[in-house]
mmCIF file of C-alpha atoms and ligand atoms in Angstrom:
data_model
loop_
_atom_site.group_PDB
_atom_site.id
_atom_site.type_symbol
_atom_site.label_atom_id
_atom_site.label_comp_id
_atom_site.label_asym_id
_atom_site.label_seq_id
_atom_site.Cartn_x
_atom_site.Cartn_y
_atom_site.Cartn_z
ATOM 1 C CA MET A 1 91.745 -11.650 112.653
ATOM 2 C CA ARG A 2 90.454 -14.830 114.281
ATOM 3 C CA TYR A 3 89.360 -17.585 111.883
ATOM 4 C CA ASP A 4 86.716 -20.136 112.854
ATOM 5 C CA PHE A 5 87.724 -23.468 111.363
ATOM 6 C CA ASP A 6 84.962 -25.303 113.215
ATOM 7 C CA LYS A 7 82.505 -23.629 110.887
ATOM 8 C CA VAL A 8 81.565 -26.017 108.080
ATOM 9 C CA VAL A 9 81.874 -24.285 104.714
ATOM 10 C CA GLU A 10 79.386 -25.790 102.248
ATOM 11 C CA ARG A 11 81.482 -26.695 99.211
ATOM 12 C CA ARG A 12 79.002 -28.640 97.117
ATOM 13 C CA ASN A 13 78.166 -27.023 93.778
ATOM 14 C CA THR A 14 81.349 -24.948 93.692
ATOM 15 C CA ASN A 15 83.045 -27.084 90.990
ATOM 16 C CA SER A 16 84.961 -28.760 93.807
ATOM 17 C CA THR A 17 86.907 -31.873 92.833
ATOM 18 C CA LYS A 18 86.724 -33.087 96.409
ATOM 19 C CA TRP A 19 82.997 -32.580 97.058
ATOM 20 C CA ASP A 20 81.373 -32.570 93.625
ATOM 21 C CA SER A 21 82.996 -35.832 92.464
ATOM 22 C CA VAL A 22 81.761 -37.849 95.417
ATOM 23 C CA ALA A 23 78.975 -39.794 93.698
ATOM 24 C CA ALA A 24 81.051 -40.428 90.566
ATOM 25 C CA LEU A 25 84.038 -41.682 92.541
ATOM 26 C CA PHE A 26 82.614 -43.312 95.609
ATOM 27 C CA GLY A 27 79.218 -44.423 94.385
ATOM 28 C CA SER A 28 76.865 -42.305 96.470
ATOM 29 C CA GLU A 29 76.286 -38.706 97.526
ATOM 30 C CA ASP A 30 76.342 -39.459 101.233
ATOM 31 C CA VAL A 31 80.046 -40.364 101.307
ATOM 32 C CA LEU A 32 82.152 -37.912 103.332
ATOM 33 C CA PRO A 33 85.089 -36.822 101.161
ATOM 34 C CA LEU A 34 88.409 -36.928 103.031
ATOM 35 C CA TRP A 35 90.531 -37.508 99.988
ATOM 36 C CA VAL A 36 92.217 -35.106 97.482
ATOM 37 C CA ALA A 37 94.655 -32.664 99.111
ATOM 38 C CA ASP A 38 92.809 -29.427 99.601
ATOM 39 C CA MET A 39 91.438 -28.031 102.835
ATOM 40 C CA ASP A 40 87.763 -27.438 103.539
ATOM 41 C CA PHE A 41 88.686 -24.179 105.279
ATOM 42 C CA ARG A 42 88.121 -20.665 104.027
ATOM 43 C CA ILE A 43 91.345 -19.075 102.801
ATOM 44 C CA PRO A 44 93.226 -16.115 104.338
ATOM 45 C CA GLN A 45 91.295 -12.852 104.013
ATOM 46 C CA PRO A 46 94.298 -10.916 102.570
ATOM 47 C CA ILE A 47 94.255 -13.236 99.526
ATOM 48 C CA ILE A 48 90.552 -12.617 98.952
ATOM 49 C CA ASP A 49 91.141 -8.866 99.306
ATOM 50 C CA ALA A 50 94.036 -8.835 96.824
ATOM 51 C CA ILE A 51 92.113 -10.806 94.197
ATOM 52 C CA SER A 52 88.992 -8.687 94.691
ATOM 53 C CA GLU A 53 91.020 -5.558 94.093
ATOM 54 C CA ARG A 54 92.484 -6.958 90.871
ATOM 55 C CA ILE A 55 89.187 -8.057 89.355
ATOM 56 C CA LYS A 56 87.914 -4.487 89.588
ATOM 57 C CA HIS A 57 90.098 -3.925 86.529
ATOM 58 C CA PRO A 58 88.142 -5.198 83.519
ATOM 59 C CA VAL A 59 90.968 -6.658 81.382
ATOM 60 C CA PHE A 60 92.221 -10.185 82.158
ATOM 61 C CA GLY A 61 95.181 -10.494 79.768
ATOM 62 C CA TYR A 62 98.330 -12.634 79.821
ATOM 63 C CA THR A 63 100.528 -12.367 82.883
ATOM 64 C CA ARG A 64 103.942 -10.823 83.335
ATOM 65 C CA VAL A 65 105.125 -11.737 86.816
ATOM 66 C CA SER A 66 106.239 -8.603 88.647
ATOM 67 C CA SER A 67 109.520 -8.292 90.518
ATOM 68 C CA SER A 68 107.471 -7.635 93.642
ATOM 69 C CA THR A 69 105.979 -11.157 93.384
ATOM 70 C CA ILE A 70 109.420 -12.717 92.910
ATOM 71 C CA ASP A 71 110.689 -10.692 95.883
ATOM 72 C CA ALA A 72 107.851 -12.082 97.991
ATOM 73 C CA VAL A 73 109.035 -15.621 97.135
ATOM 74 C CA LEU A 74 112.680 -14.816 97.877
ATOM 75 C CA GLU A 75 111.885 -13.046 101.150
ATOM 76 C CA ARG A 76 109.814 -15.993 102.289
ATOM 77 C CA LEU A 77 112.570 -18.521 101.608
ATOM 78 C CA GLU A 78 115.079 -16.362 103.413
ATOM 79 C CA THR A 79 112.970 -15.580 106.483
ATOM 80 C CA LYS A 80 111.592 -19.108 106.883
ATOM 81 C CA TYR A 81 114.703 -21.111 106.073
ATOM 82 C CA GLY A 82 117.654 -18.720 105.879
ATOM 83 C CA TRP A 83 117.922 -19.774 102.226
ATOM 84 C CA LYS A 84 119.131 -16.978 99.952
ATOM 85 C CA VAL A 85 118.046 -17.436 96.348
ATOM 86 C CA SER A 86 118.817 -15.086 93.494
ATOM 87 C CA PRO A 87 115.891 -13.819 91.378
ATOM 88 C CA GLU A 88 117.300 -15.382 88.160
ATOM 89 C CA ALA A 89 116.947 -18.826 89.745
ATOM 90 C CA VAL A 90 113.164 -18.514 90.034
ATOM 91 C CA ILE A 91 110.857 -19.739 87.265
ATOM 92 C CA VAL A 92 107.135 -19.287 87.796
ATOM 93 C CA THR A 93 105.287 -22.465 86.778
ATOM 94 C CA PRO A 94 101.591 -23.311 86.459
ATOM 95 C CA GLY A 95 101.709 -25.930 89.223
ATOM 96 C CA VAL A 96 104.160 -28.362 90.762
ATOM 97 C CA VAL A 97 103.060 -31.425 88.776
ATOM 98 C CA PRO A 98 103.800 -29.694 85.439
ATOM 99 C CA ALA A 99 107.150 -28.550 86.852
ATOM 100 C CA VAL A 100 108.104 -32.054 88.025
ATOM 101 C CA ASN A 101 107.179 -33.422 84.590
ATOM 102 C CA ALA A 102 109.329 -30.819 82.842
ATOM 103 C CA ALA A 103 112.217 -31.649 85.155
ATOM 104 C CA VAL A 104 111.923 -35.399 84.531
ATOM 105 C CA LYS A 105 111.875 -34.742 80.791
ATOM 106 C CA ALA A 106 114.863 -32.400 81.047
ATOM 107 C CA TYR A 107 117.144 -34.425 83.292
ATOM 108 C CA ALA A 108 116.192 -38.118 83.039
ATOM 109 C CA GLY A 109 115.906 -37.688 79.275
ATOM 110 C CA GLU A 110 114.001 -39.798 76.762
ATOM 111 C CA GLY A 111 114.995 -43.447 77.189
ATOM 112 C CA GLY A 112 116.586 -42.692 80.562
ATOM 113 C CA ALA A 113 115.337 -43.380 84.080
ATOM 114 C CA VAL A 114 114.026 -41.553 87.138
ATOM 115 C CA VAL A 115 114.022 -42.853 90.722
ATOM 116 C CA VAL A 116 110.840 -42.535 92.791
ATOM 117 C CA GLN A 117 110.625 -43.454 96.480
ATOM 118 C CA SER A 118 107.525 -45.511 97.126
ATOM 119 C CA PRO A 119 104.797 -45.198 98.316
ATOM 120 C CA ALA A 120 104.566 -41.921 96.429
ATOM 121 C CA TYR A 121 102.140 -39.219 95.342
ATOM 122 C CA PRO A 122 100.408 -40.904 92.332
ATOM 123 C CA PRO A 123 101.267 -38.294 89.638
ATOM 124 C CA PHE A 124 104.963 -39.057 90.214
ATOM 125 C CA TRP A 125 104.350 -42.481 88.671
ATOM 126 C CA ALA A 126 102.993 -40.828 85.539
ATOM 127 C CA THR A 127 106.060 -38.653 84.978
ATOM 128 C CA GLY A 128 107.978 -41.619 83.510
ATOM 129 C CA PRO A 129 105.372 -42.742 80.939
ATOM 130 C CA ASN A 130 104.533 -39.088 80.135
ATOM 131 C CA ASN A 131 108.131 -38.423 79.149
ATOM 132 C CA LYS A 132 109.247 -41.812 77.759
ATOM 133 C CA VAL A 133 111.393 -42.357 80.833
ATOM 134 C CA ARG A 134 111.684 -45.566 82.886
ATOM 135 C CA THR A 135 110.627 -45.347 86.527
ATOM 136 C CA VAL A 136 112.845 -47.051 89.084
ATOM 137 C CA THR A 137 111.266 -47.738 92.463
ATOM 138 C CA ASN A 138 113.099 -47.342 95.736
ATOM 139 C CA LEU A 139 110.920 -48.560 98.604
ATOM 140 C CA LEU A 140 110.719 -46.603 101.835
ATOM 141 C CA ARG A 141 110.996 -48.807 104.927
ATOM 142 C CA LEU A 142 108.429 -48.725 107.718
ATOM 143 C CA GLU A 143 110.287 -49.204 110.982
ATOM 144 C CA GLY A 144 108.708 -48.767 114.400
ATOM 145 C CA GLY A 145 105.806 -46.756 113.010
ATOM 146 C CA ARG A 146 108.052 -44.392 111.038
ATOM 147 C CA TYR A 147 109.177 -44.453 107.427
ATOM 148 C CA GLU A 148 112.882 -44.320 106.596
ATOM 149 C CA MET A 149 114.770 -44.026 103.340
ATOM 150 C CA ASP A 150 116.722 -47.096 102.274
ATOM 151 C CA PHE A 151 120.029 -45.510 101.245
ATOM 152 C CA ASP A 152 121.786 -48.753 100.275
ATOM 153 C CA ALA A 153 118.930 -49.639 97.960
ATOM 154 C CA LEU A 154 118.959 -46.095 96.594
ATOM 155 C CA GLU A 155 122.626 -46.379 95.668
ATOM 156 C CA ARG A 156 121.963 -49.707 94.005
ATOM 157 C CA ALA A 157 118.976 -48.271 92.133
ATOM 158 C CA PHE A 158 121.168 -45.559 90.608
ATOM 159 C CA ALA A 159 124.008 -47.957 89.846
ATOM 160 C CA GLU A 160 121.765 -50.539 88.182
ATOM 161 C CA SER A 161 119.530 -48.155 86.233
ATOM 162 C CA GLY A 162 121.899 -45.334 85.402
ATOM 163 C CA ALA A 163 119.052 -42.937 86.328
ATOM 164 C CA LYS A 164 120.006 -39.288 85.925
ATOM 165 C CA ALA A 165 117.149 -37.892 88.010
ATOM 166 C CA MET A 166 115.227 -38.661 91.165
ATOM 167 C CA ILE A 167 112.079 -37.219 92.682
ATOM 168 C CA LEU A 168 112.382 -36.306 96.340
ATOM 169 C CA CYS A 169 109.103 -35.565 98.099
ATOM 170 C CA SER A 170 109.938 -33.372 101.062
ATOM 171 C CA PRO A 171 107.866 -33.535 103.252
ATOM 172 C CA HIS A 172 106.757 -36.870 101.906
ATOM 173 C CA ASN A 173 103.223 -37.407 100.683
ATOM 174 C CA PRO A 174 101.701 -39.871 101.685
ATOM 175 C CA VAL A 175 103.810 -41.006 104.667
ATOM 176 C CA GLY A 176 104.147 -37.577 106.307
ATOM 177 C CA ARG A 177 107.886 -37.632 106.975
ATOM 178 C CA VAL A 178 109.730 -34.325 107.329
ATOM 179 C CA TRP A 179 113.174 -35.481 106.270
ATOM 180 C CA THR A 180 116.034 -34.458 108.574
ATOM 181 C CA ARG A 181 119.117 -32.598 107.414
ATOM 182 C CA GLU A 182 121.181 -35.795 107.935
ATOM 183 C CA GLU A 183 118.858 -37.810 105.728
ATOM 184 C CA LEU A 184 118.889 -35.144 103.025
ATOM 185 C CA VAL A 185 122.684 -34.919 103.145
ATOM 186 C CA LYS A 186 122.977 -38.683 102.608
ATOM 187 C CA LEU A 187 120.508 -38.583 99.739
ATOM 188 C CA GLY A 188 122.182 -35.569 98.160
ATOM 189 C CA GLU A 189 125.604 -37.189 98.267
ATOM 190 C CA ILE A 190 124.312 -40.379 96.689
ATOM 191 C CA ALA A 191 122.667 -38.350 93.902
ATOM 192 C CA LEU A 192 125.832 -36.332 93.290
ATOM 193 C CA LYS A 193 127.890 -39.506 93.068
ATOM 194 C CA ALA A 194 125.398 -40.937 90.577
ATOM 195 C CA GLY A 195 125.356 -37.728 88.532
ATOM 196 C CA ALA A 196 121.571 -37.533 89.063
ATOM 197 C CA VAL A 197 119.603 -34.311 89.492
ATOM 198 C CA VAL A 198 117.363 -34.108 92.563
ATOM 199 C CA ILE A 199 113.859 -32.878 91.761
ATOM 200 C CA SER A 200 112.709 -31.792 95.192
ATOM 201 C CA ASP A 201 108.956 -31.371 95.502
ATOM 202 C CA GLU A 202 108.559 -29.219 98.621
ATOM 203 C CA ILE A 203 104.923 -28.269 98.157
ATOM 204 C CA HIS A 204 104.009 -29.361 101.715
ATOM 205 C CA CYS A 205 106.983 -27.646 103.360
ATOM 206 C CA GLU A 206 105.059 -25.076 105.375
ATOM 207 C CA LEU A 207 102.636 -27.596 106.878
ATOM 208 C CA ILE A 208 104.886 -28.851 109.649
ATOM 209 C CA TYR A 209 103.864 -30.026 113.126
ATOM 210 C CA LYS A 210 105.469 -28.723 116.299
ATOM 211 C CA GLY A 211 108.857 -30.236 117.017
ATOM 212 C CA PHE A 212 109.820 -30.725 113.351
ATOM 213 C CA LYS A 213 111.635 -28.487 110.938
ATOM 214 C CA HIS A 214 111.708 -28.454 107.167
ATOM 215 C CA VAL A 215 115.130 -28.095 105.558
ATOM 216 C CA PRO A 216 115.034 -27.111 101.869
ATOM 217 C CA PHE A 217 117.249 -29.630 100.080
ATOM 218 C CA ALA A 218 119.036 -26.961 98.030
ATOM 219 C CA SER A 219 119.777 -24.824 101.098
ATOM 220 C CA ILE A 220 122.134 -27.482 102.477
ATOM 221 C CA SER A 221 125.131 -26.740 100.259
ATOM 222 C CA PRO A 222 126.066 -24.956 97.022
ATOM 223 C CA GLU A 223 126.709 -28.389 95.451
ATOM 224 C CA PHE A 224 123.192 -29.569 96.269
ATOM 225 C CA ALA A 225 121.738 -26.267 95.044
ATOM 226 C CA ALA A 226 123.586 -26.651 91.735
ATOM 227 C CA ASN A 227 122.283 -30.201 91.354
ATOM 228 C CA SER A 228 118.601 -29.645 92.042
ATOM 229 C CA VAL A 229 115.267 -28.164 91.156
ATOM 230 C CA THR A 230 113.069 -27.158 94.075
ATOM 231 C CA CYS A 231 109.345 -26.988 93.457
ATOM 232 C CA PHE A 232 107.696 -24.635 95.912
ATOM 233 C CA SER A 233 104.195 -23.232 95.999
ATOM 234 C CA PRO A 234 101.682 -21.423 98.205
ATOM 235 C CA SER A 235 98.938 -23.793 97.078
ATOM 236 C CA LYS A 236 98.887 -26.411 99.848
ATOM 237 C CA THR A 237 99.996 -24.021 102.575
ATOM 238 C CA PHE A 238 97.305 -21.414 101.974
ATOM 239 C CA ASN A 239 94.655 -23.651 100.441
ATOM 240 C CA ILE A 240 94.723 -22.192 96.936
ATOM 241 C CA PRO A 241 95.559 -25.282 94.819
ATOM 242 C CA GLY A 242 92.800 -24.438 92.337
ATOM 243 C CA MET A 243 94.839 -21.395 91.324
ATOM 244 C CA HIS A 244 97.720 -23.416 89.852
ATOM 245 C CA CYS A 245 100.720 -21.291 90.580
ATOM 246 C CA SER A 246 104.127 -22.419 91.799
ATOM 247 C CA VAL A 247 107.815 -21.739 91.381
ATOM 248 C CA ALA A 248 110.742 -23.886 90.307
ATOM 249 C CA ILE A 249 114.016 -22.771 91.857
ATOM 250 C CA ILE A 250 116.976 -23.749 89.731
ATOM 251 C CA PRO A 251 120.209 -22.008 90.760
ATOM 252 C CA ASP A 252 122.338 -23.671 88.049
ATOM 253 C CA GLU A 253 122.159 -21.878 84.713
ATOM 254 C CA GLU A 254 122.606 -24.977 82.567
ATOM 255 C CA LEU A 255 119.907 -26.936 84.452
ATOM 256 C CA ARG A 256 117.629 -23.913 84.154
ATOM 257 C CA LYS A 257 118.123 -23.789 80.416
ATOM 258 C CA ARG A 258 117.293 -27.481 80.024
ATOM 259 C CA PHE A 259 114.203 -27.085 82.205
ATOM 260 C CA ASN A 260 112.948 -24.166 80.129
ATOM 261 C CA GLU A 261 113.541 -26.099 76.897
ATOM 262 C CA ALA A 262 111.563 -29.048 78.261
ATOM 263 C CA ARG A 263 108.526 -26.893 79.041
ATOM 264 C CA SER A 264 108.698 -24.580 76.074
ATOM 265 C CA GLY A 265 105.402 -24.490 74.195
ATOM 266 C CA ILE A 266 103.736 -26.652 76.833
ATOM 267 C CA GLN A 267 103.519 -24.399 79.881
ATOM 268 C CA GLY A 268 102.190 -20.897 79.318
ATOM 269 C CA SER A 269 102.257 -17.838 81.536
ATOM 270 C CA PRO A 270 100.692 -18.305 84.964
ATOM 271 C CA ASP A 271 97.123 -17.360 85.745
ATOM 272 C CA PHE A 272 96.837 -13.623 86.352
ATOM 273 C CA LEU A 273 94.928 -13.986 89.633
ATOM 274 C CA ALA A 274 97.144 -16.786 90.869
ATOM 275 C CA VAL A 275 100.286 -14.665 90.966
ATOM 276 C CA ILE A 276 98.412 -12.007 92.929
ATOM 277 C CA ALA A 277 97.200 -14.674 95.334
ATOM 278 C CA MET A 278 100.735 -16.056 95.683
ATOM 279 C CA GLU A 279 102.191 -12.692 96.603
ATOM 280 C CA ALA A 280 99.399 -11.876 99.071
ATOM 281 C CA ALA A 281 99.720 -15.334 100.641
ATOM 282 C CA PHE A 282 103.458 -15.080 101.165
ATOM 283 C CA ARG A 283 103.322 -11.510 102.429
ATOM 284 C CA TYR A 284 100.179 -11.537 104.576
ATOM 285 C CA GLY A 285 99.098 -15.150 105.079
ATOM 286 C CA ASP A 286 100.992 -16.083 108.235
ATOM 287 C CA GLU A 287 98.349 -15.080 110.751
ATOM 288 C CA TRP A 288 95.954 -17.536 109.098
ATOM 289 C CA LEU A 289 98.650 -20.199 108.670
ATOM 290 C CA GLU A 290 99.501 -20.260 112.377
ATOM 291 C CA GLN A 291 95.856 -20.682 113.290
ATOM 292 C CA VAL A 292 95.150 -23.331 110.674
ATOM 293 C CA MET A 293 98.161 -25.416 111.691
ATOM 294 C CA ASP A 294 97.038 -25.303 115.341
ATOM 295 C CA TYR A 295 93.619 -26.496 114.256
ATOM 296 C CA ILE A 296 94.977 -29.281 112.047
ATOM 297 C CA GLU A 297 97.305 -30.414 114.815
ATOM 298 C CA GLY A 298 94.236 -30.576 117.071
ATOM 299 C CA ASN A 299 92.522 -32.729 114.441
ATOM 300 C CA LEU A 300 95.548 -35.006 114.300
ATOM 301 C CA GLU A 301 95.572 -35.539 118.070
ATOM 302 C CA PHE A 302 91.812 -36.132 117.988
ATOM 303 C CA LEU A 303 92.180 -38.769 115.269
ATOM 304 C CA ILE A 304 95.084 -40.569 116.914
ATOM 305 C CA LYS A 305 93.298 -40.767 120.280
ATOM 306 C CA TYR A 306 90.031 -41.844 118.655
ATOM 307 C CA MET A 307 91.679 -44.628 116.691
ATOM 308 C CA GLU A 308 93.745 -45.844 119.643
ATOM 309 C CA GLU A 309 90.679 -46.013 121.865
ATOM 310 C CA ARG A 310 87.975 -47.109 119.467
ATOM 311 C CA ILE A 311 89.424 -48.463 116.221
ATOM 312 C CA PRO A 312 92.670 -50.140 117.283
ATOM 313 C CA ALA A 313 92.732 -52.329 114.162
ATOM 314 C CA ILE A 314 93.668 -49.218 112.161
ATOM 315 C CA LYS A 315 97.027 -47.688 113.012
ATOM 316 C CA PRO A 316 97.658 -44.112 111.888
ATOM 317 C CA ILE A 317 101.267 -43.392 110.990
ATOM 318 C CA ARG A 318 101.861 -40.139 112.878
ATOM 319 C CA PRO A 319 102.795 -37.501 110.270
ATOM 320 C CA GLU A 320 105.489 -34.923 111.007
ATOM 321 C CA GLY A 321 104.077 -32.622 108.340
ATOM 322 C CA THR A 322 101.163 -32.394 105.844
ATOM 323 C CA TYR A 323 97.461 -32.716 106.678
ATOM 324 C CA LEU A 324 97.413 -36.194 105.177
ATOM 325 C CA VAL A 325 97.383 -39.203 107.455
ATOM 326 C CA TRP A 326 98.580 -42.571 106.218
ATOM 327 C CA LEU A 327 96.456 -45.225 107.849
ATOM 328 C CA ASP A 328 97.794 -48.732 108.263
ATOM 329 C CA CYS A 329 94.663 -50.823 107.708
ATOM 330 C CA ARG A 330 96.361 -54.201 107.420
ATOM 331 C CA GLY A 331 94.869 -55.185 110.788
ATOM 332 C CA LEU A 332 91.369 -55.206 109.260
ATOM 333 C CA GLY A 333 92.120 -58.445 107.457
ATOM 334 C CA ILE A 334 90.975 -57.204 104.031
ATOM 335 C CA ASP A 335 93.694 -58.384 101.691
ATOM 336 C CA ASP A 336 92.431 -57.146 98.331
ATOM 337 C CA PRO A 337 93.428 -53.455 98.068
ATOM 338 C CA LYS A 338 90.383 -52.580 95.956
ATOM 339 C CA GLU A 339 88.081 -54.302 98.402
ATOM 340 C CA LEU A 340 89.669 -52.256 101.184
ATOM 341 C CA GLN A 341 88.807 -49.076 99.314
ATOM 342 C CA ARG A 342 85.244 -50.333 98.766
ATOM 343 C CA PHE A 343 84.936 -51.156 102.445
ATOM 344 C CA PHE A 344 85.567 -47.518 103.325
ATOM 345 C CA SER A 345 83.458 -45.944 100.602
ATOM 346 C CA GLU A 346 80.552 -48.414 100.589
ATOM 347 C CA LYS A 347 80.365 -49.659 104.169
ATOM 348 C CA ALA A 348 81.791 -46.729 106.151
ATOM 349 C CA LYS A 349 80.745 -44.080 103.606
ATOM 350 C CA VAL A 350 84.056 -42.264 103.919
ATOM 351 C CA GLY A 351 85.944 -41.415 100.732
ATOM 352 C CA MET A 352 89.722 -41.652 101.036
ATOM 353 C CA ASN A 353 92.645 -42.300 98.684
ATOM 354 C CA ALA A 354 93.440 -46.000 98.420
ATOM 355 C CA GLY A 355 96.979 -46.883 99.396
ATOM 356 C CA TYR A 356 97.660 -49.086 96.378
ATOM 357 C CA THR A 357 97.349 -46.044 94.080
ATOM 358 C CA PHE A 358 100.531 -44.705 95.711
ATOM 359 C CA GLY A 359 102.537 -47.589 94.275
ATOM 360 C CA PRO A 360 104.435 -50.516 95.816
ATOM 361 C CA GLY A 361 104.222 -50.565 99.605
ATOM 362 C CA GLY A 362 100.856 -48.789 99.592
ATOM 363 C CA GLU A 363 98.697 -51.928 99.652
ATOM 364 C CA GLY A 364 96.752 -52.258 102.911
ATOM 365 C CA PHE A 365 96.900 -48.513 103.593
ATOM 366 C CA MET A 366 94.512 -45.596 103.064
ATOM 367 C CA ARG A 367 95.262 -41.874 103.025
ATOM 368 C CA MET A 368 92.977 -39.583 104.976
ATOM 369 C CA ASN A 369 92.842 -35.795 104.570
ATOM 370 C CA ILE A 370 92.194 -34.232 107.994
ATOM 371 C CA ALA A 371 92.017 -30.576 106.863
ATOM 372 C CA CYS A 372 88.318 -30.341 107.602
ATOM 373 C CA ALA A 373 86.073 -29.127 110.413
ATOM 374 C CA ARG A 374 86.470 -31.338 113.487
ATOM 375 C CA SER A 375 82.766 -32.230 113.360
ATOM 376 C CA ILE A 376 83.289 -33.767 109.906
ATOM 377 C CA LEU A 377 86.351 -35.662 111.054
ATOM 378 C CA GLU A 378 84.442 -36.955 114.068
ATOM 379 C CA GLU A 379 81.538 -38.070 111.896
ATOM 380 C CA ALA A 380 83.948 -39.871 109.540
ATOM 381 C CA LEU A 381 85.622 -41.645 112.447
ATOM 382 C CA LYS A 382 82.259 -42.693 113.890
ATOM 383 C CA ARG A 383 81.254 -44.127 110.516
ATOM 384 C CA ILE A 384 84.521 -46.048 110.254
ATOM 385 C CA GLU A 385 84.159 -47.332 113.817
ATOM 386 C CA GLU A 386 80.650 -48.635 113.112
ATOM 387 C CA ALA A 387 81.705 -50.296 109.842
ATOM 388 C CA VAL A 388 84.719 -51.958 111.488
ATOM 389 C CA LYS A 389 82.482 -53.355 114.257
ATOM 390 C CA LEU A 390 80.403 -55.134 111.593
ATOM 391 C CA LEU A 391 83.394 -56.762 109.888
HETATM 392 C C1 PLP B 401 103.636 -33.925 96.697
HETATM 393 C C2 PLP B 401 102.700 -33.136 95.831
HETATM 394 N N1 PLP B 401 103.171 -32.512 94.753
HETATM 395 C C3 PLP B 401 102.360 -31.784 93.938
HETATM 396 C C4 PLP B 401 101.011 -31.675 94.214
HETATM 397 C C5 PLP B 401 100.116 -30.891 93.300
HETATM 398 O O1 PLP B 401 100.763 -29.794 92.798
HETATM 399 P P1 PLP B 401 100.075 -28.819 91.759
HETATM 400 O O2 PLP B 401 98.616 -28.763 92.062
HETATM 401 O O3 PLP B 401 100.765 -27.517 91.986
HETATM 402 O O4 PLP B 401 100.364 -29.361 90.392
HETATM 403 C C6 PLP B 401 100.478 -32.333 95.344
HETATM 404 C C7 PLP B 401 99.044 -32.268 95.620
HETATM 405 O O5 PLP B 401 98.526 -32.951 96.449
HETATM 406 C C8 PLP B 401 101.353 -33.062 96.165
HETATM 407 O O6 PLP B 401 100.900 -33.695 97.256
#
């Protein structure tokens, strides 16, 4: 089936975080929301069909995840990445953020430390305080318009802090890097040497632009697999984040046990519709996914050209994956990070995530979500262009 992503889907009054929080967050209803990471697009029809079939049954009890759903996860990892995972390694979790929190609690341990590479997805910064764990920052380096990991600093961070866990964001939100195998090997070796578990958040791994390839961290070697937790989910890929369903892949039995202890009594069984959606997405969602990625890539090219030609003071960092674009706004000359955010929401009337909320290194940047109809993106860019002219 052919999907029409140019069609604007009205999302107001659907309990949408993105659209129905606009006035509360950005001060007025006429702000265009290009912030939180969900897409404005309708989801794949096979997911709607599978859920519709299930709700014909009138009992909505607790969920036991079927082996067919687990098989769908395993088959996907094998066909997409050649990564063979055994069913025992898979734990179904009610979202990646809860899984990352459980992993930080399990492996960094109370009073211990976790390393986060900054700028980083804001909930990563909360995992330390949530679990009485210190957060150690390792800054990513922006070089020639591309972010790189600072491996020397990473080694020092482990040595100085004694951290026993690190969060890897792969692909990296907000900077859009799809880490190469070489980079992941270096990181994995440093973590092994430090005796630190790698918590690899791979939620964006299927949203990859042409010319780049995602390598699951744990697929690189049995040693890396035994020293990691991979958080994987259909939610970003197929635009079902409101369903809160994900998996944690933990091949090592001892690490699995500690993870389950850390979440015991806190995370319940997954939502009954979400597991159905996950299976349908993984089995039948690819036709939609190919089309949506083509569309998003078109949006990315549109944005880059528009900014180069008409808003040169803002420099988009070209992402290799994710539908999130990290905008370098330092050329606007607005030094106060909160004022920068206000400039966009109050003057341009475009709601984006402020860079400073992503931690050190995020000041002077904004994150734009381009998973919307091109007409909305164009309108947002026009508004920004007009506001910049008046600066
Ligand atoms: C890197 C990353 N991890 C996790 C999440 C959210 O995961 P979940 O909704 O499954 O808790 C997001 C959402 O934007 C994300 O960007």
